[in-house]
XYZ file of C-alpha atoms in Angstrom:
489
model
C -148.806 -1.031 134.973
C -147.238 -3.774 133.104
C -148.459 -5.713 130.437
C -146.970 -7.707 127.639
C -148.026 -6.070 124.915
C -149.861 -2.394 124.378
C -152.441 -1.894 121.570
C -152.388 1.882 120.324
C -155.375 2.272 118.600
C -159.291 0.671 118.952
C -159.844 0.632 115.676
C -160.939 -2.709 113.928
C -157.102 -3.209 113.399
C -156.314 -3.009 116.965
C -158.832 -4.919 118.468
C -157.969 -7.531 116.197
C -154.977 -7.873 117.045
C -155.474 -7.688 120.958
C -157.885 -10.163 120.055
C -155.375 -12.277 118.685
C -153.005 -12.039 121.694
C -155.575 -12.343 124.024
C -156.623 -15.803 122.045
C -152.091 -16.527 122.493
C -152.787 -16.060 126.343
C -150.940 -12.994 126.586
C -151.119 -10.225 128.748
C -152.828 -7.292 126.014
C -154.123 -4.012 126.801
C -155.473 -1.452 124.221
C -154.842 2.213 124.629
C -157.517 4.473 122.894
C -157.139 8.323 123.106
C -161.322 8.748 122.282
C -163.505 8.713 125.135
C -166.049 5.922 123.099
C -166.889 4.760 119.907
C -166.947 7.178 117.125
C -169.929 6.106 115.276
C -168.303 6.894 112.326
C -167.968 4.609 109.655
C -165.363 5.052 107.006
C -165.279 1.685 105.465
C -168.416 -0.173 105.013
C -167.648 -3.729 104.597
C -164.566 -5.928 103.835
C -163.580 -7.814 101.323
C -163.743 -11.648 101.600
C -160.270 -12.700 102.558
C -160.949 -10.541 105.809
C -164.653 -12.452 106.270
C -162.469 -15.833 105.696
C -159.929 -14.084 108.988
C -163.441 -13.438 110.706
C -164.341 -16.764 110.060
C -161.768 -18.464 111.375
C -161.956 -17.082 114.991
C -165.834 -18.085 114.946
C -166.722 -14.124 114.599
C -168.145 -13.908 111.224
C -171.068 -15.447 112.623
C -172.059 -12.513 114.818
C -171.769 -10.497 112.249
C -176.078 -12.047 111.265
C -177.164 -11.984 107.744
C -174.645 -10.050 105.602
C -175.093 -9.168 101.839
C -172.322 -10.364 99.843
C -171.534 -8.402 96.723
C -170.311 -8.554 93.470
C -166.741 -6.649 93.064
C -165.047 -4.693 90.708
C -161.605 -2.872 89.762
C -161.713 0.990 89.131
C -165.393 0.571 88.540
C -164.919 -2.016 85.903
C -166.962 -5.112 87.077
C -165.853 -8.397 87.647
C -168.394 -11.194 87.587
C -166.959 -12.976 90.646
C -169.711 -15.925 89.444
C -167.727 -16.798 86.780
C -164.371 -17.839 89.068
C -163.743 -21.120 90.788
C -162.863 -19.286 94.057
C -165.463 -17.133 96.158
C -164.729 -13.979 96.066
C -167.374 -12.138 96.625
C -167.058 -9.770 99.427
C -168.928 -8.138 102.459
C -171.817 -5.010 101.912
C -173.360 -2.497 104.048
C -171.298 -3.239 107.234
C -170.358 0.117 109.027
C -167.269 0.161 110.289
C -168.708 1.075 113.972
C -170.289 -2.388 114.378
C -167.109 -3.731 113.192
C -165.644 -2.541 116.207
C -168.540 -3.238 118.367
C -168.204 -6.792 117.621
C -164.201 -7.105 117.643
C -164.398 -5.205 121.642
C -167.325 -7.070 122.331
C -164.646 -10.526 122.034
C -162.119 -8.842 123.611
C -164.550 -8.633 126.610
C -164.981 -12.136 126.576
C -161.443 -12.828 126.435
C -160.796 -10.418 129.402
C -158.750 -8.060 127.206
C -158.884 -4.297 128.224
C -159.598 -1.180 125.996
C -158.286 1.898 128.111
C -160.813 4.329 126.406
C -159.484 8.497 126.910
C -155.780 7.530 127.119
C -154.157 8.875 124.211
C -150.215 7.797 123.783
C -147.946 10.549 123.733
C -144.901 8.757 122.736
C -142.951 5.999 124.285
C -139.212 5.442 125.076
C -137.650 1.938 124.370
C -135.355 0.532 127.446
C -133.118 -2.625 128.068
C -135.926 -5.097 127.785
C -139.264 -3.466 127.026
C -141.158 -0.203 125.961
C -142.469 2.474 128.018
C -145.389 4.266 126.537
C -146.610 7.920 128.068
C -149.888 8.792 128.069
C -152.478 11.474 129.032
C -155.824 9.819 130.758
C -158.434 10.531 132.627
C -156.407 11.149 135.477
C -153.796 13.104 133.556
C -150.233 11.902 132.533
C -149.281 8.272 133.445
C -147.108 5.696 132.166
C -147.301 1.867 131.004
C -144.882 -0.963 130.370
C -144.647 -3.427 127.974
C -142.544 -6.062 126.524
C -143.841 -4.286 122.638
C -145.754 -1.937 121.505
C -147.976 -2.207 118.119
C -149.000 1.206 117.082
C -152.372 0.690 115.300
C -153.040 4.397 115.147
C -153.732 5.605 111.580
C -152.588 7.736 109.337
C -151.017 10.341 111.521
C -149.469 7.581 113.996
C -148.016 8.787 117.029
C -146.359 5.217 117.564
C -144.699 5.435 113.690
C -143.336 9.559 114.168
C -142.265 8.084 117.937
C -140.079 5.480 116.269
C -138.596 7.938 113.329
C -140.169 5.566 111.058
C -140.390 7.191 107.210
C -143.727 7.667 105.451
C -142.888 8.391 101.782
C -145.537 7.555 99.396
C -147.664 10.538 96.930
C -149.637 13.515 98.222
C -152.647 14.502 97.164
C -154.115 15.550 93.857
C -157.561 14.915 94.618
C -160.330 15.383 96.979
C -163.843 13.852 97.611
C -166.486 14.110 99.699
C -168.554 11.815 101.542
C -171.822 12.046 103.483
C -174.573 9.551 105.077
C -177.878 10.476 104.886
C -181.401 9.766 105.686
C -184.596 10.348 103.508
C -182.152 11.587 100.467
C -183.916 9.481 98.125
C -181.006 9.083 95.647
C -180.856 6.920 92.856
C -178.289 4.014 93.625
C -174.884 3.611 92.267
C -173.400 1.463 94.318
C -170.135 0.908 92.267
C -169.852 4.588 91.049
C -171.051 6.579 87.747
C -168.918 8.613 85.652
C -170.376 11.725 85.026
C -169.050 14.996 83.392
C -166.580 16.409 85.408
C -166.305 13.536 87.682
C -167.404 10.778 89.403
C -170.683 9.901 92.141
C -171.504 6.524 94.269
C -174.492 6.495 96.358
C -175.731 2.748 97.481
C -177.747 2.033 100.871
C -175.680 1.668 103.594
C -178.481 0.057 106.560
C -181.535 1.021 107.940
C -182.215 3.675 105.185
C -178.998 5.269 105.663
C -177.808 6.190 102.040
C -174.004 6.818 101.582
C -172.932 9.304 98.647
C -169.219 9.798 97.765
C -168.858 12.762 95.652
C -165.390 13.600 93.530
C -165.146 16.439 91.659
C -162.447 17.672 89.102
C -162.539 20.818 89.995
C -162.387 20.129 93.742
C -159.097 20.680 95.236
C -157.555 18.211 97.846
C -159.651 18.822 100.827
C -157.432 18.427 104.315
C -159.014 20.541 106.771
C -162.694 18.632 107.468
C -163.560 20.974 110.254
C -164.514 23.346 107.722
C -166.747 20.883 105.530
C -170.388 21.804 106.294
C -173.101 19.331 104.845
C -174.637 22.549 102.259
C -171.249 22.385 100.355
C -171.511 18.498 99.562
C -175.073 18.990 98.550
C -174.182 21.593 96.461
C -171.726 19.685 94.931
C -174.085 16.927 94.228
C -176.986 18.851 92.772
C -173.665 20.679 90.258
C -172.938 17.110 89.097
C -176.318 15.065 89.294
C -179.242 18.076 88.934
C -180.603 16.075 91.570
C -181.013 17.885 95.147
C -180.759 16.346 98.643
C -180.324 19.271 100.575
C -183.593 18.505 102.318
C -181.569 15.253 103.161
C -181.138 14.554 107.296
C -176.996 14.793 107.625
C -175.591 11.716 109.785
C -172.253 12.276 108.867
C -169.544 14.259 106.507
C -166.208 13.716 105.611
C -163.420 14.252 102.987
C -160.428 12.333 102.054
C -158.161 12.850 99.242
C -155.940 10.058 97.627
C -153.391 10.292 99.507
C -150.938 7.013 98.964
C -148.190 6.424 101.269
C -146.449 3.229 102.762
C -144.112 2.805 106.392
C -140.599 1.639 105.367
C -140.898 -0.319 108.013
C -143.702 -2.770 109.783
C -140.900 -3.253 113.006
C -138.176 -1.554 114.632
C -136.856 -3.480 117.316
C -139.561 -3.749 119.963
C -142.248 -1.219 117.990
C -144.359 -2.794 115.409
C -147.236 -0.991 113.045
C -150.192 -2.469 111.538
C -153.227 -1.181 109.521
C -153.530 2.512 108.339
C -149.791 3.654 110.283
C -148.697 1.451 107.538
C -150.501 2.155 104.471
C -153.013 5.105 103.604
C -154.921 5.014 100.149
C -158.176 6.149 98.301
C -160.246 3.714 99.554
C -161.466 1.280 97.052
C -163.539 -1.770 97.941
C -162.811 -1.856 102.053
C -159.396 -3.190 101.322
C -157.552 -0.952 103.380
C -159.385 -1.650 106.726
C -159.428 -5.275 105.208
C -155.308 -5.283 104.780
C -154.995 -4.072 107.945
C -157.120 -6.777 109.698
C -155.018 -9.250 108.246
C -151.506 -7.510 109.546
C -153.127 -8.039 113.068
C -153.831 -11.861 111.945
C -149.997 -11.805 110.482
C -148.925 -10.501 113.790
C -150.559 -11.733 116.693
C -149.718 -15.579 116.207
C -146.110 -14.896 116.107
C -145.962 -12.063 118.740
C -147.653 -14.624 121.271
C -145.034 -17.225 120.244
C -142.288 -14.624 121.392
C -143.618 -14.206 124.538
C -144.385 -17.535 125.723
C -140.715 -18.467 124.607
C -141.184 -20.900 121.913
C -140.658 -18.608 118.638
C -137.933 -19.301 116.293
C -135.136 -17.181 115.138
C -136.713 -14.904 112.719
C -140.107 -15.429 113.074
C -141.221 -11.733 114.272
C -138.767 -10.418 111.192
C -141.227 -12.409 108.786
C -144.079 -9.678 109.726
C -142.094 -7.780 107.663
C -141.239 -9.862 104.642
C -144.388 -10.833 104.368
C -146.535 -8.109 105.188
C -144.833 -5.151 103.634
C -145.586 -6.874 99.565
C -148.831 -6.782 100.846
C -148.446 -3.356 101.592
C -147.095 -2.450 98.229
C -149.269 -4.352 96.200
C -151.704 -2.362 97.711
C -150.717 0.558 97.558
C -150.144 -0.259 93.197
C -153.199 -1.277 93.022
C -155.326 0.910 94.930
C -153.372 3.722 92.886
C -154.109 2.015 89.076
C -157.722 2.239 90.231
C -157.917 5.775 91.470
C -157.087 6.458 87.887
C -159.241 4.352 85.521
C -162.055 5.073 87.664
C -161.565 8.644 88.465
C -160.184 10.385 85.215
C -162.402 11.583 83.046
C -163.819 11.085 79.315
C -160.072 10.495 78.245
C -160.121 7.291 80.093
C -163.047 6.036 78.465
C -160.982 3.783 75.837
C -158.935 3.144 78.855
C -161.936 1.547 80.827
C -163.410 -0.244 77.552
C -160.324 -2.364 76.771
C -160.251 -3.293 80.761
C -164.014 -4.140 80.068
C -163.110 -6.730 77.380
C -160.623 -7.699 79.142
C -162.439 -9.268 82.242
C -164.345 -11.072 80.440
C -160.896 -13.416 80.052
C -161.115 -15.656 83.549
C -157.662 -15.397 83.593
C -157.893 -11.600 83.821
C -160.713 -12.076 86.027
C -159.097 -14.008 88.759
C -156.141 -11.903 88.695
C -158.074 -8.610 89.499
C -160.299 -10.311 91.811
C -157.235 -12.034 93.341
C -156.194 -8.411 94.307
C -158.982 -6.938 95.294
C -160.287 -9.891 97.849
C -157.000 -10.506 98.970
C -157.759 -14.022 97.835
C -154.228 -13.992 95.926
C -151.632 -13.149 98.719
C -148.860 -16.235 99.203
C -146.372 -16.080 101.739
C -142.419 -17.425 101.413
C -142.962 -20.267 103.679
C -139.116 -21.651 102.755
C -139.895 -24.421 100.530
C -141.225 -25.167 97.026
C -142.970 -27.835 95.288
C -146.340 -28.236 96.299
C -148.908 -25.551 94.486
C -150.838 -24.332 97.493
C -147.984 -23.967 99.835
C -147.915 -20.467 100.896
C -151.617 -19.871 100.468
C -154.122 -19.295 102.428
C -156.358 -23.098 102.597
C -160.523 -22.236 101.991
C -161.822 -21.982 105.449
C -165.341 -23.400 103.987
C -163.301 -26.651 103.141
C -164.970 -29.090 104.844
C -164.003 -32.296 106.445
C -165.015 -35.992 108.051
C -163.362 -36.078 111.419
C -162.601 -39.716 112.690
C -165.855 -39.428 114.635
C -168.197 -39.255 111.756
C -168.982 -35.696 112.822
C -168.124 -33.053 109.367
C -166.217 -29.855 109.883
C -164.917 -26.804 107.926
C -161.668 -26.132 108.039
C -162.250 -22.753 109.732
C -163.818 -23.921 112.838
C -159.771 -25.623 113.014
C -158.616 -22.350 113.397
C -160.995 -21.112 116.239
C -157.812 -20.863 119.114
C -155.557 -18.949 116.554
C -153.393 -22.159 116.663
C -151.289 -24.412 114.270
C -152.903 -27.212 112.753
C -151.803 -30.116 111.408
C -154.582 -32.290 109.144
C -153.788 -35.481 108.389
C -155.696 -37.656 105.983
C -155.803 -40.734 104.321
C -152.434 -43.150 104.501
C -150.544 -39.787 105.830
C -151.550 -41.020 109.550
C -147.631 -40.898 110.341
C -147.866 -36.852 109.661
C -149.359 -36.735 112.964
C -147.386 -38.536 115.025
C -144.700 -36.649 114.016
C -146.515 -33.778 115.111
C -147.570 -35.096 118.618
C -143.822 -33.416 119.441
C -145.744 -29.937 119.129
C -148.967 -30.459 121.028
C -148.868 -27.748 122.869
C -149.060 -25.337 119.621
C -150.235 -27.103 116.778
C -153.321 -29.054 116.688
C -153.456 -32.627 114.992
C -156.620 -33.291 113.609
C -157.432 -36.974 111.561
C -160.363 -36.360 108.981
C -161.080 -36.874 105.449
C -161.626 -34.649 103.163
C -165.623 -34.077 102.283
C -165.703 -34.443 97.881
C -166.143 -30.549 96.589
C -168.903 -29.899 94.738
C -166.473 -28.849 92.105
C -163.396 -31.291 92.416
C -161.742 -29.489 89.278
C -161.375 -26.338 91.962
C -160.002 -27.873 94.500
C -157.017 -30.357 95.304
C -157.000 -31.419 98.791
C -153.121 -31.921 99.925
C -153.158 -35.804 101.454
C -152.081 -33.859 104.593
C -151.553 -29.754 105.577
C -150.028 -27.996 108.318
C -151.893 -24.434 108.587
C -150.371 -21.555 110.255
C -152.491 -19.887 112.580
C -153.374 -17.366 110.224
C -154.613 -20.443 107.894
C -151.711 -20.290 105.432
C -150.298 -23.325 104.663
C -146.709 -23.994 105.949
C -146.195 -27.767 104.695
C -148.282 -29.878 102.332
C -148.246 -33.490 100.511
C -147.213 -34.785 98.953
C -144.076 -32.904 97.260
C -144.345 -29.848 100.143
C -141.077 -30.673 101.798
C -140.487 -32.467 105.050
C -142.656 -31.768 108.067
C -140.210 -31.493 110.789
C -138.261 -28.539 108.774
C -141.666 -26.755 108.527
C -142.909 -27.942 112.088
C -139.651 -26.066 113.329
C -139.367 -22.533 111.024
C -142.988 -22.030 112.012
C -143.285 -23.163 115.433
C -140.190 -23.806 117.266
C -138.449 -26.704 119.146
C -140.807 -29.642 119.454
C -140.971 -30.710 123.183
């Protein structure tokens, strides 16, 4: 078998991204070592940059009524109501129908997920990758012009390619457990109580989730010998409240763990999601970072194989992405520790109180934990949104009379080039990249709050909805037209 490109990993960051280059019309097959859906569900939601990503490819839709939710950083609350932005992110989602949704689109776009094949390793050769697996019908092997490794933590793709790791191990451990007729109090954003900390919020059809840490409780790697009576022990030691009589649907541990790939490419191998960057989870951003690697990735991958990518363009997955990564990783890190530590944070967690009530403060914190605030070098300077990603709820007059938002633009994971207003020569200019980059002719719809927003006179959006060129003061188009997409035709 041959295929362009192999997927390791049907996870939500995986099937993004083969959703991506199935969208690019290229050749995409996913290689999963489990025989079908776990059912588990780690992360429970995603934060609203990632809904915005869902948005734009029409999926956020399928996704039916979702509960968006206030946010917070190490437990201190942010009042996303205050901010001119949305940032409010996505509640109660398991991460199972995440995937059910993202391989249900991949269905639709023909793409493959080769379910009990698990990659082995893979050797690199004059002009592709050849990955080894062991499936169904024992050991076989697969071509491909790349391969992403999407595989997690312990990523067979990242150890293949002697690609470093380094990051912090462990000092603590929590548990976490979903259960049915517990009848727990909610916390949904955590409590601090002595010795530690405890979350329990409703995760969907009376499903409660309860995430447990403990002082006292020592990093806890090996889950196989977590049984369901030591959580609720654990519980009932912090709380005095007992759920033993609880029904279990599932039990885990995780420690916080914080570690970061040196690199997102070596030659022909790329990573994305958790084989890049492993944290305490806080807020779905993890799951939510990683979708947006595959967004990052599978626009420019595509370009490579159908020939028209420009020098560099696959080496700015890295400079891009691997900030991202770090900021992350900071982040993620500061809030293990103000929400984590005990009484001797208190002060700690008071001044950080007062000090989101400053909207400047606010936005900044929110900024990081939506992944609202993430700007990309896109080579020039001058215009304030360049580099951005542009509000996909933007919406727009198209020379029809019929309104848009700007991402139902973004639908075919394609450029696009909107031109408004006495900028009509922006897209005839443009016309020389038809094939990649779609001009649209609109006007812009008056925001509700105008002081918020300040529409460029005309934008050229990556496929990823980042903007690449704006006016006025953004630089010329043809330079951006060409770092971003190539040789017009």
């Amino acid at each position: 078998m041959k295929h362009d490109v192999i997927v390791v990993g049907a996870g939500p960051v995986g099937l993004m991204l083969a959703g991506e280059l199935g969208l690019g019309g290229v050749d995409v097959a996913v290689y999963e070592r489990l025989p079908g859906p776990s059912g588990e569900s780690r992360g429970v939601g995603f934060t609203r940059r990632a809904a915005e990503v869902f948005d734009q490819r029409g999926l956020l839709a399928r996704f039916g009524d979702v509960e968006w939710a206030q946010g917070h950083f190490g437990g201190v609350r942010i009042d996303f109501s205050r901010l001119d932005d949305n940032h409010f992110s996505v509640r109660g989602v398991p991460q199972f129908r995440t995937e059910e949704i993202l391989e249900a689109w991949l269905l639709e776009l023909g793409v493959t997920v080769h379910r009990n094949h698990e990659v082995t390793g893979f050797r690199e050769t004059e002009d592709g990758v050849t990955v080894s697996f062991n499936g169904p019908e024992g050991p076989g092997e697969a071509e491909a012009q790349y391969v992403v490794g999407c595989d997690g933590a312990r990523s067979v793709v990242r150890k293949t390619a002697g690609i470093d790791f380094p990051g912090w191990d462990a000092t603590r451990g929590m548990y976490m457990a979903d259960l049915v007729g517990a009848g727990v109090r909610q916390r949904p954003i955590g409590e601090q109580v002595p010795g530690g900390m405890v979350m329990a919020f409703n995760l969907e059809n009376g499903v409660d989730r309860i995430v447990i840490h403990d002082e006292k409780l020592r990093p806890h790697e090996d889950k196989s010998q977590l049984t369901f009576e030591v959580v609720a022990d654990a519980w009932q030691r912090m709380t005095g409240e007992s759920l033993h009589h609880a029904e279990v649907r599932w039990i885990s541990a995780f420690t916080d763990t914080t570690r970061q790939a040196s690199q997102y490419r070596k030659g022909r191998v790329f990573l994305a999601g958790d084989a890049t960057h492993i944290h305490m989870p806080a807020g779905a951003q993890g799951m939510s970072v990683g979708v947006q690697d595959a967004v990052n990735l599978g626009w420019k991958l595509a370009a490579a194989i159908n020939g028209w990518a420009p020098e560099g363009l696959l080496d700015t997955f890295q400079s891009e992405r691997h900030p991202v990564g770090e900021q992350l990783m900071r982040n993620t890190r500061a809030q293990t520790r103000l929400y984590l530590t005990g009484d001797e944070m208190e002060p700690l967690r008071a001044v950080m109180r007062e000090l989101v009530e400053s909207p400047e403060v606010a936005r900044h914190l929110a900024g990081q934990v939506s992944g609202l605030d993430v700007r990309y070098d896109v080579g020039t300077t001058g215009h304030p949104l360049l580099g951005l990603r542009l509000s996909p709820d933007r919406e727009l007059t198209l020379a029809d009379g019929r309104r848009t938002r700007v991402a139902e633009l973004l639908h075919r994971a394609r450029g696009v080039l909107i031109s408004t207003g006495d900028s009509r020569e922006a897209a005839e200019l443009a016309e020389g990249w038809a094939d990649r980059v779609d001009v649209v002719t609109a006007d812009w719809v008056p925001a509700d709050n105008p002081a918020a927003h300040e529409d460029p006179e005309a934008v050229l959006l990556r496929p990823d909805g980042h903007i690449a060129w704006a006016t006025p003061d953004g630089g010329k188009l043809r330079d951006a037209l060409e770092r971003w997409f190539g040789t017009a035709l």
